[in-house]
Amino acid sequence: MSSIVMYHNPRCSKSRQTLALLQERGIEPHIIEYLTTPPTPAELTQTLAALNMQPQELLRTGEDDYKTLDLANFDGTNDALIELMCAHPKLIERPIVIHGEQAKVGRPPEAVLAIL
């Protein structure tokens, strides 16, 4: 298994571009299609730490779930938000590439090159 992990959504153009960028460099990451296999709260917490981000920074604010759950007015704990993100994985920004203790969101796709 690759030491590089990618949270991937094959329907997302940025996710596909990021995967292609890695593959062009001979890297075959371990792919996690996070919409079908969402991260656990512990995994997402660890990923957030590697990204050096707060849960709110990883939210996709344009998603219907964001509006339905009224997350613009969320006043709960980070742990509660992480639980929601795992229960509704469409809320998680993509793609995320993890290499060791570091991670980057592939927006733009070239951003992930900083951790390779």
PDB file of C-alpha atoms in Angstrom:
ATOM      1  CA  MET A   1       0.000   0.000   0.000  1.00  0.00           C
ATOM      2  CA  SER A   2       1.151   3.516  -0.785  1.00  0.00           C
ATOM      3  CA  SER A   3       2.345   5.747   2.029  1.00  0.00           C
ATOM      4  CA  ILE A   4       0.284   8.509   0.395  1.00  0.00           C
ATOM      5  CA  VAL A   5      -3.444   8.524   1.054  1.00  0.00           C
ATOM      6  CA  MET A   6      -5.991  10.495  -0.925  1.00  0.00           C
ATOM      7  CA  TYR A   7      -9.559  11.237   0.110  1.00  0.00           C
ATOM      8  CA  HIS A   8     -11.087  11.228  -3.345  1.00  0.00           C
ATOM      9  CA  ASN A   9     -14.397  11.896  -5.044  1.00  0.00           C
ATOM     10  CA  PRO A  10     -14.198  10.624  -8.627  1.00  0.00           C
ATOM     11  CA  ARG A  11     -17.050  12.952  -9.642  1.00  0.00           C
ATOM     12  CA  CYS A  12     -15.054  16.051  -8.609  1.00  0.00           C
ATOM     13  CA  SER A  13     -12.859  17.619 -11.295  1.00  0.00           C
ATOM     14  CA  LYS A  14     -10.297  18.934  -8.762  1.00  0.00           C
ATOM     15  CA  SER A  15     -10.078  15.494  -7.203  1.00  0.00           C
ATOM     16  CA  ARG A  16      -9.529  13.865 -10.600  1.00  0.00           C
ATOM     17  CA  GLN A  17      -6.929  16.506 -11.513  1.00  0.00           C
ATOM     18  CA  THR A  18      -5.082  15.952  -8.243  1.00  0.00           C
ATOM     19  CA  LEU A  19      -5.030  12.187  -8.770  1.00  0.00           C
ATOM     20  CA  ALA A  20      -3.737  12.661 -12.334  1.00  0.00           C
ATOM     21  CA  LEU A  21      -1.028  15.021 -11.048  1.00  0.00           C
ATOM     22  CA  LEU A  22       0.158  12.388  -8.566  1.00  0.00           C
ATOM     23  CA  GLN A  23       0.036   9.621 -11.152  1.00  0.00           C
ATOM     24  CA  GLU A  24       2.052  11.738 -13.621  1.00  0.00           C
ATOM     25  CA  ARG A  25       4.774  11.719 -10.977  1.00  0.00           C
ATOM     26  CA  GLY A  26       4.612   7.941 -10.599  1.00  0.00           C
ATOM     27  CA  ILE A  27       2.655   8.085  -7.347  1.00  0.00           C
ATOM     28  CA  GLU A  28      -0.252   5.697  -6.874  1.00  0.00           C
ATOM     29  CA  PRO A  29      -1.918   6.854  -3.656  1.00  0.00           C
ATOM     30  CA  HIS A  30      -4.117   4.686  -1.518  1.00  0.00           C
ATOM     31  CA  ILE A  31      -7.524   5.995  -2.589  1.00  0.00           C
ATOM     32  CA  ILE A  32     -10.351   6.423  -0.109  1.00  0.00           C
ATOM     33  CA  GLU A  33     -13.625   7.312  -1.783  1.00  0.00           C
ATOM     34  CA  TYR A  34     -14.791   9.177   1.274  1.00  0.00           C
ATOM     35  CA  LEU A  35     -18.427   9.491   0.181  1.00  0.00           C
ATOM     36  CA  THR A  36     -18.804   5.701   0.311  1.00  0.00           C
ATOM     37  CA  THR A  37     -16.248   5.159   3.095  1.00  0.00           C
ATOM     38  CA  PRO A  38     -16.370   8.263   5.303  1.00  0.00           C
ATOM     39  CA  PRO A  39     -13.583   8.859   7.788  1.00  0.00           C
ATOM     40  CA  THR A  40     -14.227   8.107  11.420  1.00  0.00           C
ATOM     41  CA  PRO A  41     -14.233  11.071  13.804  1.00  0.00           C
ATOM     42  CA  ALA A  42     -10.762   9.993  14.985  1.00  0.00           C
ATOM     43  CA  GLU A  43      -9.463   9.831  11.401  1.00  0.00           C
ATOM     44  CA  LEU A  44     -10.940  13.222  10.529  1.00  0.00           C
ATOM     45  CA  THR A  45      -9.493  14.734  13.715  1.00  0.00           C
ATOM     46  CA  GLN A  46      -6.059  13.363  12.771  1.00  0.00           C
ATOM     47  CA  THR A  47      -6.445  14.666   9.204  1.00  0.00           C
ATOM     48  CA  LEU A  48      -7.410  18.122  10.477  1.00  0.00           C
ATOM     49  CA  ALA A  49      -4.299  18.149  12.669  1.00  0.00           C
ATOM     50  CA  ALA A  50      -2.134  17.204   9.664  1.00  0.00           C
ATOM     51  CA  LEU A  51      -3.806  19.979   7.662  1.00  0.00           C
ATOM     52  CA  ASN A  52      -3.362  22.420  10.556  1.00  0.00           C
ATOM     53  CA  MET A  53      -7.009  23.389  10.109  1.00  0.00           C
ATOM     54  CA  GLN A  54     -10.112  23.764  12.231  1.00  0.00           C
ATOM     55  CA  PRO A  55     -13.197  21.754  11.211  1.00  0.00           C
ATOM     56  CA  GLN A  56     -14.987  24.899   9.988  1.00  0.00           C
ATOM     57  CA  GLU A  57     -12.176  25.533   7.501  1.00  0.00           C
ATOM     58  CA  LEU A  58     -12.750  22.143   5.850  1.00  0.00           C
ATOM     59  CA  LEU A  59     -16.488  22.597   5.338  1.00  0.00           C
ATOM     60  CA  ARG A  60     -17.985  22.822   1.872  1.00  0.00           C
ATOM     61  CA  THR A  61     -20.342  25.725   2.451  1.00  0.00           C
ATOM     62  CA  GLY A  62     -22.103  25.360  -0.897  1.00  0.00           C
ATOM     63  CA  GLU A  63     -23.459  21.893  -0.142  1.00  0.00           C
ATOM     64  CA  ASP A  64     -27.165  21.354   0.513  1.00  0.00           C
ATOM     65  CA  ASP A  65     -26.290  19.560   3.772  1.00  0.00           C
ATOM     66  CA  TYR A  66     -24.519  22.731   4.957  1.00  0.00           C
ATOM     67  CA  LYS A  67     -27.698  24.737   4.453  1.00  0.00           C
ATOM     68  CA  THR A  68     -30.062  22.031   5.709  1.00  0.00           C
ATOM     69  CA  LEU A  69     -28.053  21.602   8.921  1.00  0.00           C
ATOM     70  CA  ASP A  70     -27.799  25.419   9.271  1.00  0.00           C
ATOM     71  CA  LEU A  71     -24.049  25.136   9.778  1.00  0.00           C
ATOM     72  CA  ALA A  72     -23.559  28.848   9.123  1.00  0.00           C
ATOM     73  CA  ASN A  73     -25.034  29.280  12.619  1.00  0.00           C
ATOM     74  CA  PHE A  74     -23.395  26.214  14.214  1.00  0.00           C
ATOM     75  CA  ASP A  75     -22.360  26.939  17.781  1.00  0.00           C
ATOM     76  CA  GLY A  76     -21.418  23.455  18.972  1.00  0.00           C
ATOM     77  CA  THR A  77     -18.015  22.013  19.750  1.00  0.00           C
ATOM     78  CA  ASN A  78     -15.380  21.002  17.229  1.00  0.00           C
ATOM     79  CA  ASP A  79     -16.023  17.373  18.181  1.00  0.00           C
ATOM     80  CA  ALA A  80     -19.734  17.767  17.403  1.00  0.00           C
ATOM     81  CA  LEU A  81     -18.926  19.371  14.047  1.00  0.00           C
ATOM     82  CA  ILE A  82     -16.496  16.567  13.215  1.00  0.00           C
ATOM     83  CA  GLU A  83     -19.234  14.016  14.019  1.00  0.00           C
ATOM     84  CA  LEU A  84     -21.582  15.859  11.643  1.00  0.00           C
ATOM     85  CA  MET A  85     -18.947  15.952   8.919  1.00  0.00           C
ATOM     86  CA  CYS A  86     -18.408  12.200   9.210  1.00  0.00           C
ATOM     87  CA  ALA A  87     -22.167  11.561   9.145  1.00  0.00           C
ATOM     88  CA  HIS A  88     -22.512  13.864   6.105  1.00  0.00           C
ATOM     89  CA  PRO A  89     -19.231  13.397   4.199  1.00  0.00           C
ATOM     90  CA  LYS A  90     -20.327  15.691   1.353  1.00  0.00           C
ATOM     91  CA  LEU A  91     -19.519  18.489   3.807  1.00  0.00           C
ATOM     92  CA  ILE A  92     -15.802  17.636   3.727  1.00  0.00           C
ATOM     93  CA  GLU A  93     -13.665  19.622   1.274  1.00  0.00           C
ATOM     94  CA  ARG A  94     -11.877  17.524  -1.302  1.00  0.00           C
ATOM     95  CA  PRO A  95      -9.490  16.206  -2.333  1.00  0.00           C
ATOM     96  CA  ILE A  96      -7.227  15.702   0.655  1.00  0.00           C
ATOM     97  CA  VAL A  97      -3.788  14.146   0.198  1.00  0.00           C
ATOM     98  CA  ILE A  98      -1.980  12.822   3.263  1.00  0.00           C
ATOM     99  CA  HIS A  99       1.724  11.987   3.311  1.00  0.00           C
ATOM    100  CA  GLY A 100       3.081  10.996   6.701  1.00  0.00           C
ATOM    101  CA  GLU A 101       2.237  13.672   9.248  1.00  0.00           C
ATOM    102  CA  GLN A 102       1.386  16.259   6.600  1.00  0.00           C
ATOM    103  CA  ALA A 103      -1.715  16.829   4.512  1.00  0.00           C
ATOM    104  CA  LYS A 104      -2.943  19.287   1.905  1.00  0.00           C
ATOM    105  CA  VAL A 105      -6.240  20.030   0.250  1.00  0.00           C
ATOM    106  CA  GLY A 106      -5.809  19.820  -3.525  1.00  0.00           C
ATOM    107  CA  ARG A 107      -7.254  23.247  -4.303  1.00  0.00           C
ATOM    108  CA  PRO A 108      -5.520  23.964  -6.551  1.00  0.00           C
ATOM    109  CA  PRO A 109      -4.274  20.443  -7.309  1.00  0.00           C
ATOM    110  CA  GLU A 110      -0.635  21.648  -7.302  1.00  0.00           C
ATOM    111  CA  ALA A 111      -0.935  22.499  -3.594  1.00  0.00           C
ATOM    112  CA  VAL A 112      -0.364  18.828  -2.741  1.00  0.00           C
ATOM    113  CA  LEU A 113       3.129  18.906  -4.262  1.00  0.00           C
ATOM    114  CA  ALA A 114       4.336  20.778  -1.172  1.00  0.00           C
ATOM    115  CA  ILE A 115       4.080  17.620   0.958  1.00  0.00           C
ATOM    116  CA  LEU A 116       5.576  15.083  -1.452  1.00  0.00           C
TER     117      LEU A 116
END
